[in-house]
Amino acid sequence: MNELRESIRSLGIADPETAVAVHAVTGADPVLLQGPAPLPQRYEQVDGWLMQGFLTPEAPHFAAVDAAPAAALGEEPDAAEDAVLALIVVRPRTVYDLQTGTRLSEADLTALLPRLEAAGLIATAENPLEPDNPFWVFTDRSARFHYAVLRPHLDRWRRGRIADPLWRRNRARFDRYVGRPEFLNLTREWVLGETGAASATRITVPDPRFRQMRTLELAAWDEEGEALALGTVRWRFRMVERQLKRLRYVKRLLGDPPVRLYCVASRFEPAIGEDPDPGLGVVTSSALLATADNETPESTPDGDLHPISRLVGAETRRVG
């Protein structure tokens, strides 16, 4: 149940965000974990570690992440496969999303997606509100890194002459499309154990009033298809009260089911931690990596939100 958590903890990195970011690139692969620079222990060290290990042609793992899609498929992706993978790395997609973004027919996608899935590049994730229309998500970490960071300027990365400017230009893509998906997967694994749900995924909910779709990163469902929990997740940014209001708004769009709500982030506005709702759990990134005996990383900054052991509700209080 907690395979991802244990794999991230096995890196021996106390800072949760740094551990998640490193694991998002390497997994627990001992080859990728070896490099000229030691594993970063603080998030500001991630840039230098990536530059020395992955982002120049001379780096020991550049060739592996550069060739990851071709290695999985046995040949270079064709134009259609490349377009599909470039869309899925941004966010999970349904077949309809992929049709709109690539202009490929449903028949073309029906033939293409199983090939990418068989290669281990992507997989389906449940879509509880539309069971016959699952989300397609990236599963291969090296290929995900390739499409998130290298692909937008692939020829320039391969020449290796302006690696620093390229990294500054793509730094946000790393956080959004490499680190954040790993953090979301960790959060979903955690909520499965917390709620006893049968599945945890994202959902997109129609909002007729504003004629748009509302997305929640976290939704847990039981075996009968009933919702157990809904949540909003913030990766590397402070969660603001507006996100909690949005979470409650989406809950109302779903008919106000009797579910538990979760806010998951490293830092929160005081109004979230002070919210009196007993059905609200405020969960730090440290809590996601805590073991059953409530052990948490020792490097949590002084004064930051730090979990106090309470198994029901994952409640936190401000300390320090």
PDB file of C-alpha atoms in Angstrom:
ATOM      1  CA  MET A   1       0.000   0.000   0.000  1.00  0.00           C
ATOM      2  CA  ASN A   2       2.866   2.395   0.770  1.00  0.00           C
ATOM      3  CA  GLU A   3       5.376   1.325  -1.869  1.00  0.00           C
ATOM      4  CA  LEU A   4       5.986   4.829  -3.209  1.00  0.00           C
ATOM      5  CA  ARG A   5       6.417   6.293   0.262  1.00  0.00           C
ATOM      6  CA  GLU A   6       8.937   3.627   1.234  1.00  0.00           C
ATOM      7  CA  SER A   7      10.819   4.039  -2.037  1.00  0.00           C
ATOM      8  CA  ILE A   8      11.097   7.800  -1.507  1.00  0.00           C
ATOM      9  CA  ARG A   9      12.177   7.334   2.108  1.00  0.00           C
ATOM     10  CA  SER A  10      14.857   4.863   0.980  1.00  0.00           C
ATOM     11  CA  LEU A  11      16.765   7.743  -0.625  1.00  0.00           C
ATOM     12  CA  GLY A  12      17.733   8.973   2.834  1.00  0.00           C
ATOM     13  CA  ILE A  13      16.810  12.595   2.076  1.00  0.00           C
ATOM     14  CA  ALA A  14      15.140  14.244   5.061  1.00  0.00           C
ATOM     15  CA  ASP A  15      13.564  17.222   3.285  1.00  0.00           C
ATOM     16  CA  PRO A  16      10.274  15.933   1.793  1.00  0.00           C
ATOM     17  CA  GLU A  17      10.164  18.154  -1.295  1.00  0.00           C
ATOM     18  CA  THR A  18      13.767  17.376  -2.179  1.00  0.00           C
ATOM     19  CA  ALA A  19      13.189  13.650  -1.712  1.00  0.00           C
ATOM     20  CA  VAL A  20      10.107  13.713  -3.945  1.00  0.00           C
ATOM     21  CA  ALA A  21      11.916  15.714  -6.653  1.00  0.00           C
ATOM     22  CA  VAL A  22      14.890  13.329  -6.725  1.00  0.00           C
ATOM     23  CA  HIS A  23      12.642  10.273  -6.762  1.00  0.00           C
ATOM     24  CA  ALA A  24      10.603  11.777  -9.603  1.00  0.00           C
ATOM     25  CA  VAL A  25      13.723  11.634 -11.772  1.00  0.00           C
ATOM     26  CA  THR A  26      15.428   8.470 -10.578  1.00  0.00           C
ATOM     27  CA  GLY A  27      12.887   6.330  -8.779  1.00  0.00           C
ATOM     28  CA  ALA A  28      14.958   3.932  -6.704  1.00  0.00           C
ATOM     29  CA  ASP A  29      17.180   3.038  -9.670  1.00  0.00           C
ATOM     30  CA  PRO A  30      20.706   2.603  -8.234  1.00  0.00           C
ATOM     31  CA  VAL A  31      22.269   3.499 -11.591  1.00  0.00           C
ATOM     32  CA  LEU A  32      20.483   6.850 -11.879  1.00  0.00           C
ATOM     33  CA  LEU A  33      21.172   7.600  -8.222  1.00  0.00           C
ATOM     34  CA  GLN A  34      24.914   7.427  -8.874  1.00  0.00           C
ATOM     35  CA  GLY A  35      26.552  10.561 -10.203  1.00  0.00           C
ATOM     36  CA  PRO A  36      29.360  13.082  -9.813  1.00  0.00           C
ATOM     37  CA  ALA A  37      27.334  15.112  -7.305  1.00  0.00           C
ATOM     38  CA  PRO A  38      25.945  13.744  -4.031  1.00  0.00           C
ATOM     39  CA  LEU A  39      22.187  13.539  -3.699  1.00  0.00           C
ATOM     40  CA  PRO A  40      20.778  16.963  -2.771  1.00  0.00           C
ATOM     41  CA  GLN A  41      19.587  17.423   0.789  1.00  0.00           C
ATOM     42  CA  ARG A  42      17.867  20.795   0.248  1.00  0.00           C
ATOM     43  CA  TYR A  43      15.699  21.849  -2.647  1.00  0.00           C
ATOM     44  CA  GLU A  44      18.063  24.609  -3.753  1.00  0.00           C
ATOM     45  CA  GLN A  45      20.677  21.900  -4.397  1.00  0.00           C
ATOM     46  CA  VAL A  46      18.468  20.064  -6.914  1.00  0.00           C
ATOM     47  CA  ASP A  47      19.473  22.383  -9.774  1.00  0.00           C
ATOM     48  CA  GLY A  48      23.188  21.641  -9.470  1.00  0.00           C
ATOM     49  CA  TRP A  49      22.569  17.914  -9.024  1.00  0.00           C
ATOM     50  CA  LEU A  50      20.461  17.774 -12.185  1.00  0.00           C
ATOM     51  CA  MET A  51      22.942  19.845 -14.170  1.00  0.00           C
ATOM     52  CA  GLN A  52      25.861  17.607 -13.252  1.00  0.00           C
ATOM     53  CA  GLY A  53      24.021  14.320 -13.662  1.00  0.00           C
ATOM     54  CA  PHE A  54      21.354  14.793 -16.355  1.00  0.00           C
ATOM     55  CA  LEU A  55      21.417  18.054 -18.289  1.00  0.00           C
ATOM     56  CA  THR A  56      24.626  18.229 -20.330  1.00  0.00           C
ATOM     57  CA  PRO A  57      25.820  15.785 -22.998  1.00  0.00           C
ATOM     58  CA  GLU A  58      28.808  14.939 -20.781  1.00  0.00           C
ATOM     59  CA  ALA A  59      26.579  14.116 -17.792  1.00  0.00           C
ATOM     60  CA  PRO A  60      26.464  10.393 -16.988  1.00  0.00           C
ATOM     61  CA  HIS A  61      22.671  10.091 -17.360  1.00  0.00           C
ATOM     62  CA  PHE A  62      21.956  12.536 -20.187  1.00  0.00           C
ATOM     63  CA  ALA A  63      21.977   9.820 -22.834  1.00  0.00           C
ATOM     64  CA  ALA A  64      19.584   7.661 -20.803  1.00  0.00           C
ATOM     65  CA  VAL A  65      16.912  10.355 -20.411  1.00  0.00           C
ATOM     66  CA  ASP A  66      17.481  11.600 -23.973  1.00  0.00           C
ATOM     67  CA  ALA A  67      16.877   8.133 -25.407  1.00  0.00           C
ATOM     68  CA  ALA A  68      14.242   6.991 -22.885  1.00  0.00           C
ATOM     69  CA  PRO A  69      11.202   7.074 -25.231  1.00  0.00           C
ATOM     70  CA  ALA A  70      13.098   5.323 -28.033  1.00  0.00           C
ATOM     71  CA  ALA A  71      14.504   2.741 -25.603  1.00  0.00           C
ATOM     72  CA  ALA A  72      11.016   1.897 -24.360  1.00  0.00           C
ATOM     73  CA  LEU A  73       9.511   1.645 -27.841  1.00  0.00           C
ATOM     74  CA  GLY A  74      12.476   0.028 -29.565  1.00  0.00           C
ATOM     75  CA  GLU A  75      12.605   2.914 -32.045  1.00  0.00           C
ATOM     76  CA  GLU A  76      12.166   6.669 -32.122  1.00  0.00           C
ATOM     77  CA  PRO A  77       8.533   7.725 -31.529  1.00  0.00           C
ATOM     78  CA  ASP A  78       6.776   8.707 -34.722  1.00  0.00           C
ATOM     79  CA  ALA A  79       5.049  12.081 -35.072  1.00  0.00           C
ATOM     80  CA  ALA A  80       1.731  10.854 -33.679  1.00  0.00           C
ATOM     81  CA  GLU A  81       3.305   9.102 -30.680  1.00  0.00           C
ATOM     82  CA  ASP A  82       5.472  12.126 -29.987  1.00  0.00           C
ATOM     83  CA  ALA A  83       2.457  14.457 -30.023  1.00  0.00           C
ATOM     84  CA  VAL A  84       0.477  12.221 -27.682  1.00  0.00           C
ATOM     85  CA  LEU A  85       3.316  11.903 -25.172  1.00  0.00           C
ATOM     86  CA  ALA A  86       3.944  15.656 -25.258  1.00  0.00           C
ATOM     87  CA  LEU A  87       0.302  16.251 -24.284  1.00  0.00           C
ATOM     88  CA  ILE A  88       0.125  13.604 -21.560  1.00  0.00           C
ATOM     89  CA  VAL A  89       3.222  14.949 -19.805  1.00  0.00           C
ATOM     90  CA  VAL A  90       1.424  18.253 -19.180  1.00  0.00           C
ATOM     91  CA  ARG A  91      -1.545  16.612 -17.443  1.00  0.00           C
ATOM     92  CA  PRO A  92      -3.572  13.390 -17.563  1.00  0.00           C
ATOM     93  CA  ARG A  93      -5.681  13.192 -20.711  1.00  0.00           C
ATOM     94  CA  THR A  94      -8.783  11.358 -21.832  1.00  0.00           C
ATOM     95  CA  VAL A  95      -9.109  10.076 -25.388  1.00  0.00           C
ATOM     96  CA  TYR A  96     -11.302  13.082 -26.160  1.00  0.00           C
ATOM     97  CA  ASP A  97      -8.576  15.436 -24.869  1.00  0.00           C
ATOM     98  CA  LEU A  98      -6.023  13.683 -27.054  1.00  0.00           C
ATOM     99  CA  GLN A  99      -8.274  13.864 -30.105  1.00  0.00           C
ATOM    100  CA  THR A 100      -8.674  17.598 -29.589  1.00  0.00           C
ATOM    101  CA  GLY A 101      -4.988  18.227 -28.951  1.00  0.00           C
ATOM    102  CA  THR A 102      -3.518  16.067 -31.727  1.00  0.00           C
ATOM    103  CA  ARG A 103      -6.343  15.937 -34.316  1.00  0.00           C
ATOM    104  CA  LEU A 104      -5.851  12.179 -34.450  1.00  0.00           C
ATOM    105  CA  SER A 105      -8.977  10.100 -34.925  1.00  0.00           C
ATOM    106  CA  GLU A 106     -10.366   7.884 -32.194  1.00  0.00           C
ATOM    107  CA  ALA A 107      -9.391   4.873 -34.311  1.00  0.00           C
ATOM    108  CA  ASP A 108      -5.799   6.109 -34.555  1.00  0.00           C
ATOM    109  CA  LEU A 109      -5.628   6.630 -30.803  1.00  0.00           C
ATOM    110  CA  THR A 110      -7.225   3.254 -30.123  1.00  0.00           C
ATOM    111  CA  ALA A 111      -4.318   1.662 -31.982  1.00  0.00           C
ATOM    112  CA  LEU A 112      -1.596   3.971 -30.654  1.00  0.00           C
ATOM    113  CA  LEU A 113      -2.312   4.166 -26.914  1.00  0.00           C
ATOM    114  CA  PRO A 114      -2.039   0.403 -26.214  1.00  0.00           C
ATOM    115  CA  ARG A 115       1.365   0.404 -27.929  1.00  0.00           C
ATOM    116  CA  LEU A 116       2.609   3.189 -25.652  1.00  0.00           C
ATOM    117  CA  GLU A 117       1.091   1.400 -22.664  1.00  0.00           C
ATOM    118  CA  ALA A 118       2.754  -1.912 -23.570  1.00  0.00           C
ATOM    119  CA  ALA A 119       6.086  -0.074 -23.779  1.00  0.00           C
ATOM    120  CA  GLY A 120       5.634   1.081 -20.161  1.00  0.00           C
ATOM    121  CA  LEU A 121       5.478   4.765 -21.066  1.00  0.00           C
ATOM    122  CA  ILE A 122       1.875   5.467 -20.061  1.00  0.00           C
ATOM    123  CA  ALA A 123      -1.014   3.798 -18.273  1.00  0.00           C
ATOM    124  CA  THR A 124      -4.669   4.415 -17.534  1.00  0.00           C
ATOM    125  CA  ALA A 125      -5.920   5.993 -14.328  1.00  0.00           C
ATOM    126  CA  GLU A 126      -9.503   5.707 -13.166  1.00  0.00           C
ATOM    127  CA  ASN A 127     -12.005   8.427 -13.998  1.00  0.00           C
ATOM    128  CA  PRO A 128     -14.798   7.769 -11.466  1.00  0.00           C
ATOM    129  CA  LEU A 129     -17.240  10.234 -13.006  1.00  0.00           C
ATOM    130  CA  GLU A 130     -16.763   8.673 -16.459  1.00  0.00           C
ATOM    131  CA  PRO A 131     -15.659   5.062 -15.903  1.00  0.00           C
ATOM    132  CA  ASP A 132     -15.498   4.312 -19.637  1.00  0.00           C
ATOM    133  CA  ASN A 133     -13.269   7.308 -20.320  1.00  0.00           C
ATOM    134  CA  PRO A 134     -10.099   6.840 -18.212  1.00  0.00           C
ATOM    135  CA  PHE A 135      -7.253   9.294 -17.892  1.00  0.00           C
ATOM    136  CA  TRP A 136      -3.940   8.454 -19.561  1.00  0.00           C
ATOM    137  CA  VAL A 137      -0.909   9.269 -17.402  1.00  0.00           C
ATOM    138  CA  PHE A 138       2.880   8.983 -17.679  1.00  0.00           C
ATOM    139  CA  THR A 139       4.494   6.071 -15.858  1.00  0.00           C
ATOM    140  CA  ASP A 140       8.083   6.046 -17.169  1.00  0.00           C
ATOM    141  CA  ARG A 141      10.050   8.579 -15.113  1.00  0.00           C
ATOM    142  CA  SER A 142      12.960   9.013 -17.542  1.00  0.00           C
ATOM    143  CA  ALA A 143      10.593   9.519 -20.483  1.00  0.00           C
ATOM    144  CA  ARG A 144       8.550  11.952 -18.416  1.00  0.00           C
ATOM    145  CA  PHE A 145      11.720  13.939 -17.682  1.00  0.00           C
ATOM    146  CA  HIS A 146      12.585  13.841 -21.395  1.00  0.00           C
ATOM    147  CA  TYR A 147       9.254  15.295 -22.467  1.00  0.00           C
ATOM    148  CA  ALA A 148       8.980  17.767 -19.607  1.00  0.00           C
ATOM    149  CA  VAL A 149      12.489  19.229 -19.738  1.00  0.00           C
ATOM    150  CA  LEU A 150      14.484  18.169 -22.805  1.00  0.00           C
ATOM    151  CA  ARG A 151      11.955  17.986 -25.617  1.00  0.00           C
ATOM    152  CA  PRO A 152      11.031  21.711 -25.894  1.00  0.00           C
ATOM    153  CA  HIS A 153      14.663  22.511 -26.872  1.00  0.00           C
ATOM    154  CA  LEU A 154      16.051  19.073 -27.640  1.00  0.00           C
ATOM    155  CA  ASP A 155      18.678  20.051 -30.247  1.00  0.00           C
ATOM    156  CA  ARG A 156      20.057  22.766 -27.994  1.00  0.00           C
ATOM    157  CA  TRP A 157      20.289  20.409 -25.030  1.00  0.00           C
ATOM    158  CA  ARG A 158      22.171  17.945 -27.206  1.00  0.00           C
ATOM    159  CA  ARG A 159      24.672  20.592 -28.300  1.00  0.00           C
ATOM    160  CA  GLY A 160      25.227  21.452 -24.652  1.00  0.00           C
ATOM    161  CA  ARG A 161      26.382  25.014 -25.223  1.00  0.00           C
ATOM    162  CA  ILE A 162      23.758  26.995 -23.322  1.00  0.00           C
ATOM    163  CA  ALA A 163      22.632  24.493 -20.708  1.00  0.00           C
ATOM    164  CA  ASP A 164      22.292  27.069 -17.925  1.00  0.00           C
ATOM    165  CA  PRO A 165      19.916  29.389 -19.854  1.00  0.00           C
ATOM    166  CA  LEU A 166      17.940  26.375 -21.054  1.00  0.00           C
ATOM    167  CA  TRP A 167      17.535  25.151 -17.495  1.00  0.00           C
ATOM    168  CA  ARG A 168      16.362  28.567 -16.293  1.00  0.00           C
ATOM    169  CA  ARG A 169      13.846  28.583 -19.130  1.00  0.00           C
ATOM    170  CA  ASN A 170      12.570  25.086 -18.274  1.00  0.00           C
ATOM    171  CA  ARG A 171      12.859  25.150 -14.484  1.00  0.00           C
ATOM    172  CA  ALA A 172       9.132  25.672 -14.028  1.00  0.00           C
ATOM    173  CA  ARG A 173       8.376  22.741 -16.344  1.00  0.00           C
ATOM    174  CA  PHE A 174      10.408  20.474 -14.070  1.00  0.00           C
ATOM    175  CA  ASP A 175       8.386  21.513 -11.017  1.00  0.00           C
ATOM    176  CA  ARG A 176       5.027  21.233 -12.794  1.00  0.00           C
ATOM    177  CA  TYR A 177       5.468  18.139 -14.928  1.00  0.00           C
ATOM    178  CA  VAL A 178       8.112  16.084 -13.088  1.00  0.00           C
ATOM    179  CA  GLY A 179       8.018  16.888  -9.364  1.00  0.00           C
ATOM    180  CA  ARG A 180       4.311  17.626  -9.041  1.00  0.00           C
ATOM    181  CA  PRO A 181       3.023  14.345 -10.557  1.00  0.00           C
ATOM    182  CA  GLU A 182       5.236  12.371  -8.165  1.00  0.00           C
ATOM    183  CA  PHE A 183       3.883  14.376  -5.237  1.00  0.00           C
ATOM    184  CA  LEU A 184       0.304  13.777  -6.405  1.00  0.00           C
ATOM    185  CA  ASN A 185       0.947  10.032  -6.632  1.00  0.00           C
ATOM    186  CA  LEU A 186       2.365  10.077  -3.105  1.00  0.00           C
ATOM    187  CA  THR A 187      -0.703  11.960  -1.878  1.00  0.00           C
ATOM    188  CA  ARG A 188      -3.088   9.492  -3.508  1.00  0.00           C
ATOM    189  CA  GLU A 189      -1.217   6.548  -2.024  1.00  0.00           C
ATOM    190  CA  TRP A 190      -1.437   8.188   1.395  1.00  0.00           C
ATOM    191  CA  VAL A 191      -5.175   8.831   1.175  1.00  0.00           C
ATOM    192  CA  LEU A 192      -5.802   5.188   0.216  1.00  0.00           C
ATOM    193  CA  GLY A 193      -4.281   4.122   3.509  1.00  0.00           C
ATOM    194  CA  GLU A 194      -5.949   6.911   5.455  1.00  0.00           C
ATOM    195  CA  THR A 195      -9.486   6.266   4.210  1.00  0.00           C
ATOM    196  CA  GLY A 196      -9.425   2.585   3.232  1.00  0.00           C
ATOM    197  CA  ALA A 197     -10.634   3.602  -0.233  1.00  0.00           C
ATOM    198  CA  ALA A 198     -10.513   1.246  -3.192  1.00  0.00           C
ATOM    199  CA  SER A 199      -9.097   3.889  -5.523  1.00  0.00           C
ATOM    200  CA  ALA A 200      -7.722   7.418  -5.515  1.00  0.00           C
ATOM    201  CA  THR A 201      -7.388   9.599  -8.570  1.00  0.00           C
ATOM    202  CA  ARG A 202      -8.149  13.047  -9.990  1.00  0.00           C
ATOM    203  CA  ILE A 203     -11.594  14.151 -11.134  1.00  0.00           C
ATOM    204  CA  THR A 204     -12.956  16.786 -13.482  1.00  0.00           C
ATOM    205  CA  VAL A 205     -16.395  18.123 -12.577  1.00  0.00           C
ATOM    206  CA  PRO A 206     -18.677  20.126 -14.907  1.00  0.00           C
ATOM    207  CA  ASP A 207     -19.578  23.579 -13.608  1.00  0.00           C
ATOM    208  CA  PRO A 208     -22.754  24.596 -15.506  1.00  0.00           C
ATOM    209  CA  ARG A 209     -22.851  28.062 -13.963  1.00  0.00           C
ATOM    210  CA  PHE A 210     -19.494  29.098 -15.412  1.00  0.00           C
ATOM    211  CA  ARG A 211     -19.511  26.626 -18.337  1.00  0.00           C
ATOM    212  CA  GLN A 212     -16.166  25.063 -17.499  1.00  0.00           C
ATOM    213  CA  MET A 213     -14.634  22.003 -15.906  1.00  0.00           C
ATOM    214  CA  ARG A 214     -13.321  22.057 -12.342  1.00  0.00           C
ATOM    215  CA  THR A 215     -10.438  19.737 -11.474  1.00  0.00           C
ATOM    216  CA  LEU A 216      -9.572  18.210  -8.117  1.00  0.00           C
ATOM    217  CA  GLU A 217      -6.221  16.492  -7.797  1.00  0.00           C
ATOM    218  CA  LEU A 218      -7.436  14.103  -5.113  1.00  0.00           C
ATOM    219  CA  ALA A 219     -10.589  12.008  -4.963  1.00  0.00           C
ATOM    220  CA  ALA A 220     -11.023   8.692  -3.139  1.00  0.00           C
ATOM    221  CA  TRP A 221     -13.777   6.164  -3.871  1.00  0.00           C
ATOM    222  CA  ASP A 222     -14.945   2.929  -2.286  1.00  0.00           C
ATOM    223  CA  GLU A 223     -15.666  -0.360  -4.045  1.00  0.00           C
ATOM    224  CA  GLU A 224     -19.315   0.596  -4.586  1.00  0.00           C
ATOM    225  CA  GLY A 225     -18.323   3.776  -6.393  1.00  0.00           C
ATOM    226  CA  GLU A 226     -19.184   6.124  -3.525  1.00  0.00           C
ATOM    227  CA  ALA A 227     -16.934   9.094  -2.828  1.00  0.00           C
ATOM    228  CA  LEU A 228     -15.047   8.946   0.487  1.00  0.00           C
ATOM    229  CA  ALA A 229     -12.717  11.944   0.292  1.00  0.00           C
ATOM    230  CA  LEU A 230     -11.926  14.971  -1.840  1.00  0.00           C
ATOM    231  CA  GLY A 231      -8.791  17.045  -1.688  1.00  0.00           C
ATOM    232  CA  THR A 232      -6.732  19.842  -3.124  1.00  0.00           C
ATOM    233  CA  VAL A 233      -2.951  19.611  -3.386  1.00  0.00           C
ATOM    234  CA  ARG A 234      -0.282  22.312  -3.640  1.00  0.00           C
ATOM    235  CA  TRP A 235       3.252  21.369  -4.665  1.00  0.00           C
ATOM    236  CA  ARG A 236       6.055  23.723  -3.546  1.00  0.00           C
ATOM    237  CA  PHE A 237       3.696  26.665  -3.026  1.00  0.00           C
ATOM    238  CA  ARG A 238       1.825  27.929  -0.012  1.00  0.00           C
ATOM    239  CA  MET A 239      -1.795  26.833  -0.030  1.00  0.00           C
ATOM    240  CA  VAL A 240      -4.144  29.801   0.218  1.00  0.00           C
ATOM    241  CA  GLU A 241      -7.675  29.929   1.606  1.00  0.00           C
ATOM    242  CA  ARG A 242      -9.079  30.391  -1.890  1.00  0.00           C
ATOM    243  CA  GLN A 243      -8.151  26.800  -2.690  1.00  0.00           C
ATOM    244  CA  LEU A 244     -10.126  25.504   0.278  1.00  0.00           C
ATOM    245  CA  LYS A 245     -13.129  27.537  -0.864  1.00  0.00           C
ATOM    246  CA  ARG A 246     -12.757  26.062  -4.333  1.00  0.00           C
ATOM    247  CA  LEU A 247     -12.593  22.551  -2.857  1.00  0.00           C
ATOM    248  CA  ARG A 248     -15.864  23.125  -1.041  1.00  0.00           C
ATOM    249  CA  TYR A 249     -17.412  24.588  -4.181  1.00  0.00           C
ATOM    250  CA  VAL A 250     -16.564  21.470  -6.185  1.00  0.00           C
ATOM    251  CA  LYS A 251     -17.985  19.343  -3.370  1.00  0.00           C
ATOM    252  CA  ARG A 252     -21.275  21.215  -3.777  1.00  0.00           C
ATOM    253  CA  LEU A 253     -21.166  20.611  -7.537  1.00  0.00           C
ATOM    254  CA  LEU A 254     -21.033  16.890  -6.741  1.00  0.00           C
ATOM    255  CA  GLY A 255     -24.181  17.143  -4.644  1.00  0.00           C
ATOM    256  CA  ASP A 256     -22.466  17.788  -1.294  1.00  0.00           C
ATOM    257  CA  PRO A 257     -21.662  14.144  -0.480  1.00  0.00           C
ATOM    258  CA  PRO A 258     -20.639  13.320   3.134  1.00  0.00           C
ATOM    259  CA  VAL A 259     -16.905  13.071   2.378  1.00  0.00           C
ATOM    260  CA  ARG A 260     -13.773  14.049   4.241  1.00  0.00           C
ATOM    261  CA  LEU A 261     -11.851  17.004   2.799  1.00  0.00           C
ATOM    262  CA  TYR A 262      -8.065  17.266   2.616  1.00  0.00           C
ATOM    263  CA  CYS A 263      -5.706  20.156   1.984  1.00  0.00           C
ATOM    264  CA  VAL A 264      -2.200  18.885   1.213  1.00  0.00           C
ATOM    265  CA  ALA A 265       0.841  21.153   0.955  1.00  0.00           C
ATOM    266  CA  SER A 266       4.075  22.086   2.698  1.00  0.00           C
ATOM    267  CA  ARG A 267       2.829  25.478   3.882  1.00  0.00           C
ATOM    268  CA  PHE A 268      -0.620  26.955   4.491  1.00  0.00           C
ATOM    269  CA  GLU A 269      -2.276  30.289   5.103  1.00  0.00           C
ATOM    270  CA  PRO A 270      -3.277  30.520   8.775  1.00  0.00           C
ATOM    271  CA  ALA A 271      -6.996  30.494   7.893  1.00  0.00           C
ATOM    272  CA  ILE A 272      -6.702  26.912   6.636  1.00  0.00           C
ATOM    273  CA  GLY A 273      -5.040  25.585   9.774  1.00  0.00           C
ATOM    274  CA  GLU A 274      -7.553  27.482  11.924  1.00  0.00           C
ATOM    275  CA  ASP A 275     -10.631  26.261  10.045  1.00  0.00           C
ATOM    276  CA  PRO A 276     -13.018  24.701  12.609  1.00  0.00           C
ATOM    277  CA  ASP A 277     -14.498  22.109  10.235  1.00  0.00           C
ATOM    278  CA  PRO A 278     -13.960  18.668  11.896  1.00  0.00           C
ATOM    279  CA  GLY A 279     -14.225  17.052   8.472  1.00  0.00           C
ATOM    280  CA  LEU A 280     -11.165  18.877   7.166  1.00  0.00           C
ATOM    281  CA  GLY A 281      -7.684  17.345   7.279  1.00  0.00           C
ATOM    282  CA  VAL A 282      -4.685  19.629   6.813  1.00  0.00           C
ATOM    283  CA  VAL A 283      -1.758  17.471   5.749  1.00  0.00           C
ATOM    284  CA  THR A 284       1.883  18.458   5.318  1.00  0.00           C
ATOM    285  CA  SER A 285       4.357  16.882   2.929  1.00  0.00           C
ATOM    286  CA  SER A 286       6.200  15.572   5.989  1.00  0.00           C
ATOM    287  CA  ALA A 287       3.048  13.736   7.092  1.00  0.00           C
ATOM    288  CA  LEU A 288       2.818  11.996   3.715  1.00  0.00           C
ATOM    289  CA  LEU A 289       6.235  10.435   4.308  1.00  0.00           C
ATOM    290  CA  ALA A 290       5.732   9.676   7.997  1.00  0.00           C
ATOM    291  CA  THR A 291       5.773   6.032   9.051  1.00  0.00           C
ATOM    292  CA  ALA A 292       3.144   4.257  11.108  1.00  0.00           C
ATOM    293  CA  ASP A 293       4.937   5.198  14.326  1.00  0.00           C
ATOM    294  CA  ASN A 294       4.547   8.884  13.317  1.00  0.00           C
ATOM    295  CA  GLU A 295       8.211   9.398  12.549  1.00  0.00           C
ATOM    296  CA  THR A 296       8.636  12.528  10.428  1.00  0.00           C
ATOM    297  CA  PRO A 297      11.712  14.058   8.763  1.00  0.00           C
ATOM    298  CA  GLU A 298      13.920  15.918  11.188  1.00  0.00           C
ATOM    299  CA  SER A 299      14.700  18.739   8.786  1.00  0.00           C
ATOM    300  CA  THR A 300      11.286  20.452   8.917  1.00  0.00           C
ATOM    301  CA  PRO A 301      12.011  24.209   9.093  1.00  0.00           C
ATOM    302  CA  ASP A 302      11.443  25.872  12.444  1.00  0.00           C
ATOM    303  CA  GLY A 303       8.041  27.502  12.616  1.00  0.00           C
ATOM    304  CA  ASP A 304       6.669  25.584   9.630  1.00  0.00           C
ATOM    305  CA  LEU A 305       3.548  23.478   9.864  1.00  0.00           C
ATOM    306  CA  HIS A 306       4.536  20.213  11.449  1.00  0.00           C
ATOM    307  CA  PRO A 307       2.249  17.212  11.959  1.00  0.00           C
ATOM    308  CA  ILE A 308       1.237  16.221  15.445  1.00  0.00           C
ATOM    309  CA  SER A 309       0.498  12.531  15.635  1.00  0.00           C
ATOM    310  CA  ARG A 310      -3.177  11.980  15.224  1.00  0.00           C
ATOM    311  CA  LEU A 311      -4.061   9.027  13.076  1.00  0.00           C
ATOM    312  CA  VAL A 312      -7.630  10.109  12.364  1.00  0.00           C
ATOM    313  CA  GLY A 313      -7.816  13.331  10.402  1.00  0.00           C
ATOM    314  CA  ALA A 314      -4.138  13.938   9.745  1.00  0.00           C
ATOM    315  CA  GLU A 315      -4.531  17.163  11.663  1.00  0.00           C
ATOM    316  CA  THR A 316      -1.606  19.565  12.023  1.00  0.00           C
ATOM    317  CA  ARG A 317      -0.827  22.419  14.349  1.00  0.00           C
ATOM    318  CA  ARG A 318       1.663  25.263  14.105  1.00  0.00           C
ATOM    319  CA  VAL A 319       4.718  24.693  16.264  1.00  0.00           C
ATOM    320  CA  GLY A 320       7.991  26.493  16.841  1.00  0.00           C
TER     321      GLY A 320
END
